[in-house]
Coordinates of C-alpha atoms in Angstrom, one line a residue:
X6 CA 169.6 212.3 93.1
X7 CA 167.7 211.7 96.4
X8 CA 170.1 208.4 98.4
X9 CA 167.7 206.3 100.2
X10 CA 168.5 205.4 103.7
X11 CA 167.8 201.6 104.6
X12 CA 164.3 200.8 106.4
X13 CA 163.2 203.8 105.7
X14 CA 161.9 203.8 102.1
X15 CA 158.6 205.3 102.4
X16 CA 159.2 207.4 105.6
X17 CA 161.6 209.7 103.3
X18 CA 159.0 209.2 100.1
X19 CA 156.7 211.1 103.0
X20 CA 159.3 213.4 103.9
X21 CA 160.0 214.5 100.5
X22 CA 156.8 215.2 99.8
X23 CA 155.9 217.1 102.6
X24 CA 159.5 219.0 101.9
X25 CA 158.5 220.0 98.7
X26 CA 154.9 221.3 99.9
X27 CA 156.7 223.4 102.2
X28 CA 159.4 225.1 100.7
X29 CA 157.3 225.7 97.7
X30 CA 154.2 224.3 97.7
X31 CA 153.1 226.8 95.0
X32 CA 155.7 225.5 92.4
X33 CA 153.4 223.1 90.1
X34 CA 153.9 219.4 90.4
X35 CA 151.7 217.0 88.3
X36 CA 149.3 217.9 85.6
X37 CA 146.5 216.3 82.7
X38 CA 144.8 217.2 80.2
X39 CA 141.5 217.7 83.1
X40 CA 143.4 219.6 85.6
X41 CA 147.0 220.5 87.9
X42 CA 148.2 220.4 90.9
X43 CA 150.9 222.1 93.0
X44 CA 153.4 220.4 95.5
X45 CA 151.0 221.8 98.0
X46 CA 148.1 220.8 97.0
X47 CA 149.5 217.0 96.0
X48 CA 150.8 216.0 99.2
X49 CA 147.5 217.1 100.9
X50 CA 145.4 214.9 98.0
X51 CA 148.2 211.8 98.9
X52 CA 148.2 211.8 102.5
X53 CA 143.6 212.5 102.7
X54 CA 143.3 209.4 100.8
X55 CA 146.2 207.6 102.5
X56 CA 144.7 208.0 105.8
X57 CA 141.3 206.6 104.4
X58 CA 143.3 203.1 103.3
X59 CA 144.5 203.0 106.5
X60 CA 141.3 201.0 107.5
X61 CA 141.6 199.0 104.0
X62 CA 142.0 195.9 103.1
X63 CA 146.0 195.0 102.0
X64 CA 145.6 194.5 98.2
X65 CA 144.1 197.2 96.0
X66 CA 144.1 197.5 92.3
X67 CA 144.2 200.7 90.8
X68 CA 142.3 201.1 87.6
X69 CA 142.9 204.5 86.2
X70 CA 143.7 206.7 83.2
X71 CA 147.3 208.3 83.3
X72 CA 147.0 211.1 85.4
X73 CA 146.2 213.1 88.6
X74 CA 143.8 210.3 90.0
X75 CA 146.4 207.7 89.5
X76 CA 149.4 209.4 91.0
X77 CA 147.3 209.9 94.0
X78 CA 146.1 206.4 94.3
X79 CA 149.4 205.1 93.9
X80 CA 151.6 207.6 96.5
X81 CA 148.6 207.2 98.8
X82 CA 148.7 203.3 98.6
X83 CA 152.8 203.4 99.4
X84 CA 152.0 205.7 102.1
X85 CA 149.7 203.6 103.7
X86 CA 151.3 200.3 103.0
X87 CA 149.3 198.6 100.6
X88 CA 150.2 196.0 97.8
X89 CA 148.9 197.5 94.7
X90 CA 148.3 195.8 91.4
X91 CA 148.4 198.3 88.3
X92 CA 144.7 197.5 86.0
X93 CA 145.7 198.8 82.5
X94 CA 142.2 200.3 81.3
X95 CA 142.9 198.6 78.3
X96 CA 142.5 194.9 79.5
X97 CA 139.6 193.1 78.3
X98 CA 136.9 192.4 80.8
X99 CA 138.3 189.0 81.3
X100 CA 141.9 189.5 81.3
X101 CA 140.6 192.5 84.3
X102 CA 138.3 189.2 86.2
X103 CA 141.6 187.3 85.8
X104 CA 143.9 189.3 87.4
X105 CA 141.8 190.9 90.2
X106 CA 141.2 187.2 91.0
X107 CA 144.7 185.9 90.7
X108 CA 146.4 188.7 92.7
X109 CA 143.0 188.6 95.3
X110 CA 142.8 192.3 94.8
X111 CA 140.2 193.5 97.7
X112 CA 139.5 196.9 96.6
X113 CA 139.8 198.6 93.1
X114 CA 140.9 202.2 93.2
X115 CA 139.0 203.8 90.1
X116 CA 137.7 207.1 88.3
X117 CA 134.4 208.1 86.6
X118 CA 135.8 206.6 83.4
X119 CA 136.2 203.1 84.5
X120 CA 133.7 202.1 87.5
X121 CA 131.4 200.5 86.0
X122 CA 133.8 197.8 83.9
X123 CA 135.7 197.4 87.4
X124 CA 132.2 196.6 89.0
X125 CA 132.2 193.4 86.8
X126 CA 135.2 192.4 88.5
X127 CA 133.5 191.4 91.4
X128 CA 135.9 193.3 93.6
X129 CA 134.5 196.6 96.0
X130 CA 136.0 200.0 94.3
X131 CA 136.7 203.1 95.8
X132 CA 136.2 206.5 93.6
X133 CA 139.7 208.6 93.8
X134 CA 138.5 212.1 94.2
X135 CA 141.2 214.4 93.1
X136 CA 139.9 217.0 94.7
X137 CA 139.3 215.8 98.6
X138 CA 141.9 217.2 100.9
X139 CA 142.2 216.3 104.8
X140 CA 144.1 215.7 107.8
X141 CA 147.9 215.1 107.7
X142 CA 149.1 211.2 107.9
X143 CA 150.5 210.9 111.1
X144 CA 153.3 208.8 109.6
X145 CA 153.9 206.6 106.4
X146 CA 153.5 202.7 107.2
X147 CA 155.3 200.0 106.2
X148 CA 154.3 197.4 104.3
X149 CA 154.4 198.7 100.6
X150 CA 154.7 196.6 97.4
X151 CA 153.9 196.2 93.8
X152 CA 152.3 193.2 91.9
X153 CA 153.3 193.7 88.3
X154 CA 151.4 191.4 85.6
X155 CA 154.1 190.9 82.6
X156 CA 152.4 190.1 79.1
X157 CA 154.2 187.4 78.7
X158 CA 154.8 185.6 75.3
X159 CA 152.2 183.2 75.7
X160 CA 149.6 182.2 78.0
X161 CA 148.0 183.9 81.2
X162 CA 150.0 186.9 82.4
X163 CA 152.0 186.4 85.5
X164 CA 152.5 188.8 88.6
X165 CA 155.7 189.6 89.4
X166 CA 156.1 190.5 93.5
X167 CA 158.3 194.0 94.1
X168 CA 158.5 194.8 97.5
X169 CA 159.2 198.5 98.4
X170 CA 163.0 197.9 98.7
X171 CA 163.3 196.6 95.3
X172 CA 161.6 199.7 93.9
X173 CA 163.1 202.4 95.8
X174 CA 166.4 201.1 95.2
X175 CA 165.1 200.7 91.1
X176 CA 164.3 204.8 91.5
X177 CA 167.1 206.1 92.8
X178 CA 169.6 203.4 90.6
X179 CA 167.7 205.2 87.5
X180 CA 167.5 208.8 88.6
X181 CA 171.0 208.8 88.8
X182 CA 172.0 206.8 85.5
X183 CA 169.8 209.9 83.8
X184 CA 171.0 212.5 85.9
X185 CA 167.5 213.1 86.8
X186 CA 166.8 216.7 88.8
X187 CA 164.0 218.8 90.0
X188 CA 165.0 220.9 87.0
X189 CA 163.4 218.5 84.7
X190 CA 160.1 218.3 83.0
X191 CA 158.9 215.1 82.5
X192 CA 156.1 214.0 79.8
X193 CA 154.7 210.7 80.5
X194 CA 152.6 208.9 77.7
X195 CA 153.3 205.4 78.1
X196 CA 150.3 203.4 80.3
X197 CA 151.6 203.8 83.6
X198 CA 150.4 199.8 84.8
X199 CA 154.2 199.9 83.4
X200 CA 156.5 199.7 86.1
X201 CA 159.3 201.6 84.2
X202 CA 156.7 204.6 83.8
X203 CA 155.7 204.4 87.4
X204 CA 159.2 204.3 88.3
X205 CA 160.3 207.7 85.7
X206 CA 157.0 209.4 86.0
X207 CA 156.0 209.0 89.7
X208 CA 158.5 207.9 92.3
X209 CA 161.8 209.7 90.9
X210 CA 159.7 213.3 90.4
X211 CA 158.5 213.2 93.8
X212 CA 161.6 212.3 95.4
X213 CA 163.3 215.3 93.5
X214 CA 160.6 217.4 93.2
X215 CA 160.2 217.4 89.4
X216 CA 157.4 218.4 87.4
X217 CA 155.6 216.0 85.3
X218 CA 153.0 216.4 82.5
X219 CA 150.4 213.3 81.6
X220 CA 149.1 213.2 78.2
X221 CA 146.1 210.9 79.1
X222 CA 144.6 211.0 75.5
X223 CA 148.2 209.9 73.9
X224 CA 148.7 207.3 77.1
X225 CA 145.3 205.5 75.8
X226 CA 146.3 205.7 72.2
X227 CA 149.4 204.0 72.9
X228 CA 148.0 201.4 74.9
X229 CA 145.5 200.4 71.8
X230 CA 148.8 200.4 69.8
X231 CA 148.0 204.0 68.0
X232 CA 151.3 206.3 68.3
X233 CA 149.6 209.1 66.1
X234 CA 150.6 212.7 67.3
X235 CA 153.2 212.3 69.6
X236 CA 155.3 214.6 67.4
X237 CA 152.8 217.5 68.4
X238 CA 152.3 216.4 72.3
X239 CA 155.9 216.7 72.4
X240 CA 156.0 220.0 70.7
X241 CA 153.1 221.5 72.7
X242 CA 154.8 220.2 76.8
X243 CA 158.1 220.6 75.4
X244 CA 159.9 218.4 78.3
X245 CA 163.1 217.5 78.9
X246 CA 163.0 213.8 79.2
X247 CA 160.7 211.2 78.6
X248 CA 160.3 207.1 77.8
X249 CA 159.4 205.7 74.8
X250 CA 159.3 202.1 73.3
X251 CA 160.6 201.8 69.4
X252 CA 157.5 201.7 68.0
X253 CA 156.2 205.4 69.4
X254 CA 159.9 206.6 68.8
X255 CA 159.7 205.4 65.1
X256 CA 156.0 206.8 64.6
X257 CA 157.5 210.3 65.9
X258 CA 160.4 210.3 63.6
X259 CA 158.3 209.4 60.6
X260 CA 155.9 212.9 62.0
X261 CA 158.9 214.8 61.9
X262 CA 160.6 213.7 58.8
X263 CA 157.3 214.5 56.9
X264 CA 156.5 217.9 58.1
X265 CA 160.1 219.1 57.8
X266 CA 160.5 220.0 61.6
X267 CA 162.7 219.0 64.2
X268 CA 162.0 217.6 68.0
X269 CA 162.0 220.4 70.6
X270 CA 165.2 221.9 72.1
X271 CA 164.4 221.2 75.9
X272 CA 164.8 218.1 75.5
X273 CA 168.1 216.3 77.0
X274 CA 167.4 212.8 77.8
X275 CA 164.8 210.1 76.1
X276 CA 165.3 206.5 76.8
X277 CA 163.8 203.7 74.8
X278 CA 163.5 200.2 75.6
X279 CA 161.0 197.0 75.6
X280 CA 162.7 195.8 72.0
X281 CA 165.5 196.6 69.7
X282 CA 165.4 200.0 67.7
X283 CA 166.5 199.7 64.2
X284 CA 169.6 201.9 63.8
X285 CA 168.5 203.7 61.1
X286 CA 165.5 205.0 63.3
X287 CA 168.2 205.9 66.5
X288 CA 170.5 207.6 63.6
X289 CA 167.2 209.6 62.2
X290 CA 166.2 210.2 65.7
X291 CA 169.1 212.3 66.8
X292 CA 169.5 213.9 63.3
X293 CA 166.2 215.5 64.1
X294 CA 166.9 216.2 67.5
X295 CA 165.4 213.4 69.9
X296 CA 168.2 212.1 72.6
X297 CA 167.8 208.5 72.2
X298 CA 168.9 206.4 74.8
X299 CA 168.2 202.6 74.6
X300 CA 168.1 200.8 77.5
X301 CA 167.0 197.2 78.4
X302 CA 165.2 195.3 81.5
X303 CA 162.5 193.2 82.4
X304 CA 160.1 193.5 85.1
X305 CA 161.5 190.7 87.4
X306 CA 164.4 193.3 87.7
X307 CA 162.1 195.9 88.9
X308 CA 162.5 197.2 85.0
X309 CA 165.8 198.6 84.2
X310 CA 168.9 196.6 84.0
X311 CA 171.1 198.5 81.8
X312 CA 170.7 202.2 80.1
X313 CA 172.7 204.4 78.0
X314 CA 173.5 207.3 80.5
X315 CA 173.8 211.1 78.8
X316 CA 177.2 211.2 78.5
X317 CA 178.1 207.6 78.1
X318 CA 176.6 206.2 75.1
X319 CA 177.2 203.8 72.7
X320 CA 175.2 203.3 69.6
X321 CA 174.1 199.1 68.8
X322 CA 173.4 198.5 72.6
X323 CA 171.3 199.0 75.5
X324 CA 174.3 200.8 77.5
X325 CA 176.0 199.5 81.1
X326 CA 174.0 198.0 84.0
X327 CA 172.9 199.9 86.6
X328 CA 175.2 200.6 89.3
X329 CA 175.3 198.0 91.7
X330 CA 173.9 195.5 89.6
X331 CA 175.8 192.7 88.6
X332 CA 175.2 191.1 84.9
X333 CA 177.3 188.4 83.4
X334 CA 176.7 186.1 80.6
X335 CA 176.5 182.1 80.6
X336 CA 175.7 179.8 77.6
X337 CA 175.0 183.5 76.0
X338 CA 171.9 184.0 77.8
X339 CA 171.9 187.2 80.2
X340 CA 172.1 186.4 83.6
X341 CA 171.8 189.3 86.7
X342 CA 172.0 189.4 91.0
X343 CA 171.3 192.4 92.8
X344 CA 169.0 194.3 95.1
X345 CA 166.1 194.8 92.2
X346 CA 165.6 191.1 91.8
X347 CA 162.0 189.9 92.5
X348 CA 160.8 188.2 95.1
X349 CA 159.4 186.0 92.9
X350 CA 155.7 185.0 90.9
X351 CA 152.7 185.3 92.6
X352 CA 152.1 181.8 94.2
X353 CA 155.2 180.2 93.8
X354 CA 158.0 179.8 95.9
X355 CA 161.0 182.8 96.7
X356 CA 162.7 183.3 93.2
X357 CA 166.1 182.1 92.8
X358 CA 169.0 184.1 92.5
X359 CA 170.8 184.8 90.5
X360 CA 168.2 185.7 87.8
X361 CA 168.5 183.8 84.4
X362 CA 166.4 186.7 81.6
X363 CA 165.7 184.4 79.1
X364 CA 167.4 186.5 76.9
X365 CA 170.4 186.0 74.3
X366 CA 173.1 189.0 74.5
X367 CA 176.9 189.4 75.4
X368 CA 178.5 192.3 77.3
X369 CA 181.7 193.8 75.9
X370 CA 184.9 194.9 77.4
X371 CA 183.9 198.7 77.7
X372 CA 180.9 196.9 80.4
X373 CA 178.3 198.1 77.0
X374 CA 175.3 195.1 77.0
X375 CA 174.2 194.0 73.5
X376 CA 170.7 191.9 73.3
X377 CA 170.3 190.0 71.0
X378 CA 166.5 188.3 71.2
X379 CA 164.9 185.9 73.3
X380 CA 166.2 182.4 73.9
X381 CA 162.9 180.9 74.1
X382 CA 161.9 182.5 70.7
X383 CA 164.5 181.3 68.6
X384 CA 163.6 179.2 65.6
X385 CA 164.5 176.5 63.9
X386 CA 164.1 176.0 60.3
X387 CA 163.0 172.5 58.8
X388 CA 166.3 173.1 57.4
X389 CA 168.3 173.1 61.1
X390 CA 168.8 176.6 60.6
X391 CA 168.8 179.3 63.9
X392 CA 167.2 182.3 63.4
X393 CA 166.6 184.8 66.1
X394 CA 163.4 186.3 64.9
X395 CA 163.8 189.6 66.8
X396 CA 167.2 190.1 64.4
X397 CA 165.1 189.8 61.5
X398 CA 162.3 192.1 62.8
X399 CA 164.3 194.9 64.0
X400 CA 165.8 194.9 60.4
X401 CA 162.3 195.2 58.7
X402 CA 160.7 197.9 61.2
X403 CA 163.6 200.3 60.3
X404 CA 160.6 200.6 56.7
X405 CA 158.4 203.6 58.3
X406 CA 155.7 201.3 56.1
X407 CA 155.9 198.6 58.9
X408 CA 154.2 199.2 62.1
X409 CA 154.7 195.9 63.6
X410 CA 156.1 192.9 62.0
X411 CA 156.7 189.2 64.2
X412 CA 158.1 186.6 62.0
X413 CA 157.5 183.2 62.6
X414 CA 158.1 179.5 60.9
X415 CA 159.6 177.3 63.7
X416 CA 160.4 173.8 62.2
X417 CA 158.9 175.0 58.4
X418 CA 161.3 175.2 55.3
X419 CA 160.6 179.1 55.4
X420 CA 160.3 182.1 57.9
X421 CA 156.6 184.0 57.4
X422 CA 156.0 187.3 58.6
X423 CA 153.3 189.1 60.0
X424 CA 153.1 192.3 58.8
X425 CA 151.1 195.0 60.4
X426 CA 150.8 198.1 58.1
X427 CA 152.1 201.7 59.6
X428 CA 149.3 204.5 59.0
X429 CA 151.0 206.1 55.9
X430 CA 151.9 202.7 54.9
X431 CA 148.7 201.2 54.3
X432 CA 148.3 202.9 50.9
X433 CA 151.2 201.5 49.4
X434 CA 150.6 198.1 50.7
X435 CA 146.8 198.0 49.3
X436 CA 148.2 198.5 45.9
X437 CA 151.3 196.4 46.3
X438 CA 152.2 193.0 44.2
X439 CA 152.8 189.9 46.0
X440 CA 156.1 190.8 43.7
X441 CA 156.4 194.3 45.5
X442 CA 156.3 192.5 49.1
X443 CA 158.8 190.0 48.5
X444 CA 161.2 192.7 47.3
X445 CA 160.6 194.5 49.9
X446 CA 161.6 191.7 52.6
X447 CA 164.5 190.9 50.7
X448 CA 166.0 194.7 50.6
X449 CA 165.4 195.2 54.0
X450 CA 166.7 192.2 55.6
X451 CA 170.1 192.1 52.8
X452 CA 172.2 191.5 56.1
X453 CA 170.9 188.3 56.9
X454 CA 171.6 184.9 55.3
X455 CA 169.2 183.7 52.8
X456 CA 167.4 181.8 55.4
X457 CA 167.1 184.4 57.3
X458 CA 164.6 186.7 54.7
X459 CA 161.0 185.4 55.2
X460 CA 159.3 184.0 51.9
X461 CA 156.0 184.2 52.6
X462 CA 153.8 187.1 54.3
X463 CA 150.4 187.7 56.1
X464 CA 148.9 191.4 56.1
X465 CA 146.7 192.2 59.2
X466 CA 145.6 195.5 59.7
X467 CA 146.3 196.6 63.9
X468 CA 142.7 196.1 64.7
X469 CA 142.3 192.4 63.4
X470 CA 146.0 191.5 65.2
X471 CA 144.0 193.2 68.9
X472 CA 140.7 190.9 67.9
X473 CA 142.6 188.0 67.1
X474 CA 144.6 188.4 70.7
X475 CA 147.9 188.7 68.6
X476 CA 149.4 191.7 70.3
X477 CA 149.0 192.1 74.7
X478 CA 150.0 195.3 75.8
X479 CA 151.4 196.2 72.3
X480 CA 153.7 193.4 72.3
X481 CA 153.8 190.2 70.2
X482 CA 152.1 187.0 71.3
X483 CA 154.4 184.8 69.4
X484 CA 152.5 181.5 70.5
X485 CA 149.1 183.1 69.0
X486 CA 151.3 184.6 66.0
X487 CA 152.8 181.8 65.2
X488 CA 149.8 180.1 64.7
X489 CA 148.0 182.3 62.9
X490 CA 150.5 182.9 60.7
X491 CA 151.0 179.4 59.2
X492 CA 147.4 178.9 58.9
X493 CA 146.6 181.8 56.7
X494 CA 150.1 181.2 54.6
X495 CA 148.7 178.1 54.2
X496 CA 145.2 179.1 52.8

């Protein structure tokens, strides 16, 4: 893996690039479903529209599909110097106003496909044209950093301030926990407003000179929370690594156990992380071939924190911290220091360090981290029992006829559960008893005390949980959940 050299973070980003175009600027580079291009013909895409933000005003906001016009936008803003705020195309209008307003984006980077929704922003945008080649950029500039909006569990999103330091030092930490090389294929289908997928699909490949495939089409599914035909995009790119999150890892190994085949043999490394995977979907996974490596992180740690490596994995956790971060535990929440910590929320004061997660886990004498939920999501029954609903959870999704589930009942006598049907689960779940349901809470969650198996249920179908604002960025809104829940349990 490529070492970075201090103060000089996006001078070598440069220099790699322009290595690469050199020595074999015919090898290919980046491709979409719409086009390719070669190391060549990247770094002369990067460094035309560099040299036109040059003039630019600090903050842009790209607001992209996955692919060519985004990598371009976003090597050509670190090149030039710019803050850049990641627009996932599948914010709402308002959630787009707020956050162009909040981070006081200037100038929206866009494509044909979104213009006219980032017009109503009310910020200028610039049209990335992934064909326009030009003059050389004298030199990269300093100045680069990254504004990432979390979804947060409730309320307005946050930004979360990376400077370039943080994130080169997050790139090469990674690429060599993974053993990344330019030998690798890389198939990105996570939304890439996703620091971890910027980080895996952007910054490491073009320091090492990797090739990386973007399936747009499956990118957008995913971020409407639709996982259908991953199996086949892997099949089709056949890469050698790739990040997931549970729920498109589950979706693929439900695709593979019902046609009878098996993941492809290139691949060597796929890590998982944003929530727990339910062991029996890990176990399934690498019975049918998928590496799974879980790993945990948030973005105020510039993503990752700890990740299974290849050769040292360990089933039930999220593997050891990075090297050179330091994680410890106190009151049993996580706790970490080191050079990825943020600088802290958009208008609010430097962030102090060290940085408390939120999060519940312990770390075991090997150095393996186990998570264990949120602390601020834990519940309390009526009963003054403690439940950590993401213990529960993770034991339901290991049912391929559960797509999502959050459970909820803070303060009631019971837990209730919000059920979300998977696509070949929706048949059995129209014709299923109130009887059938319950049974089916109880088998699946028959390692957890009594007051630990919800007793009551609410069936939403994914497209009334995205109308009713349950889910943001495919996670739960546990506030909104919560909520929700209880009222219609109560109906």
């Amino acid at each position: 893996m490529t070492a970075f050299k201090a103060g000089s973070v996006m001078r070598q980003l440069f220099d790699s690039m322009k290595r690469h175009a050199s020595e074999a600027g015919d090898l290919l580079a980046v491709s979409d479903r719409y086009g390719q291009l070669s190391r060549g013909e990247l770094f002369a895409r990067v460094t035309a529209l560099a040299a036109d933000l040059k003039g630019q005003p600090r903050t842009i906001g790209i607001y992209a599909p996955n692919g060519l016009g985004w990598v371009i936008a976003q090597l050509a803003c670190a090149l030039a110097g710019k803050i850049v705020v990641p627009l996932p195309t599948f914010f709402s209008p308002m959630q787009l106003g707020h956050v162009v307003r909040d981070a006081s984006v200037e100038l929206i980077l866009v494509s044909e496909q979104t213009a006219a929704l980032a017009v109503q922003s009310g910020a200028p945008t610039h049209m990335i044209d992934v064909h326009r080649s030009g003059a050389d950029l004298p030199d990269a500039i300093d100045g680069f950093g990254q504004i990432i909006y979390t979804s947060g569990s409730t309320g307005q999103p946050k930004g979360v301030r990376h400077q370039s330091g943080q994130i080169a030092w997050s790139a090469a930490a990674l690429g060599t926990a993974t053993a990344a090389s330019a030998t690798d294929t890389y198939l990105s289908v996570l939304p890439l407003p996703l620091l971890l997928e910027t980080l895996c699909s952007i910054f490491i490949p073009t320091l090492i000179g990797a090739y990386v495939h973007f399936d747009t089409g499956l990118a957008e599914q995913v971020g409407r929370g639709d996982a259908s035909g991953i199996a086949k995009a892997f099949e089709i790119h056949r890469p050698t690594m790739s990040v997931l999150v549970p729920q498109l890892l589950k979706h693929w190994v439900a695709e593979l156990q019902g046609s009878g085949q098996f993941a492809p043999s290139s691949l060597r490394f796929v890590a998982v992380g944003g929530a727990p995977v339910p062991r029996q979907v890990a176990n399934a996974a690498w019975r049918l071939g998928i590496p799974v490596h879980e790993g945990y992180g948030l973005s105020e740690c510039c993503s990752v924190v700890a990740v299974n490596r290849p050769k040292e994995r360990r089933p039930g956790t999220v593997g050891q911290p990075l090297s050179g971060l330091s994680v410890s535990i106190d009151d049993g929440e996580i706790v970490v220091d080191g050079p990825s910590i943020t600088d802290g929320y958009l208008g609010q004061g430097p962030a102090k360090r060290p940085w408390r997660t939120g999060d519940l886990g312990e770390i075991h004498q090997d150095g393996f981290v186990t998570v264990h939920g949120r602390k601020d999501s834990l519940l309390v029954t009526s009963f003054g029992r403690n439940v950590s609903p993401e213990w529960i959870e993770t034991m339901l999704l290991a049912d391929p006829r559960i797509a999502l589930c959050t459970v909820a009942g803070h303060g009631e006598p019971h837990l209730t559960v919000l059920l979300i049907p998977s696509p070949p689960g929706a048949a059995w779940f129209a014709k299923a008893t109130r009887a059938d349901i319950l049974e089916l809470l109880s088998d699946r969650c028959s390692d957890a005390p009594e007051y630990g198996v919800p007793r009551a249920y609410v069936i939403v179908s994914l497209e009334q949980a995205l109308k009713n604002q349950l889910l943001s960025n495919g996670r739960p809104v546990r506030k909104a959940i919560g909520k929700f829940v209880l009222e219609r349990a109560a109906a």
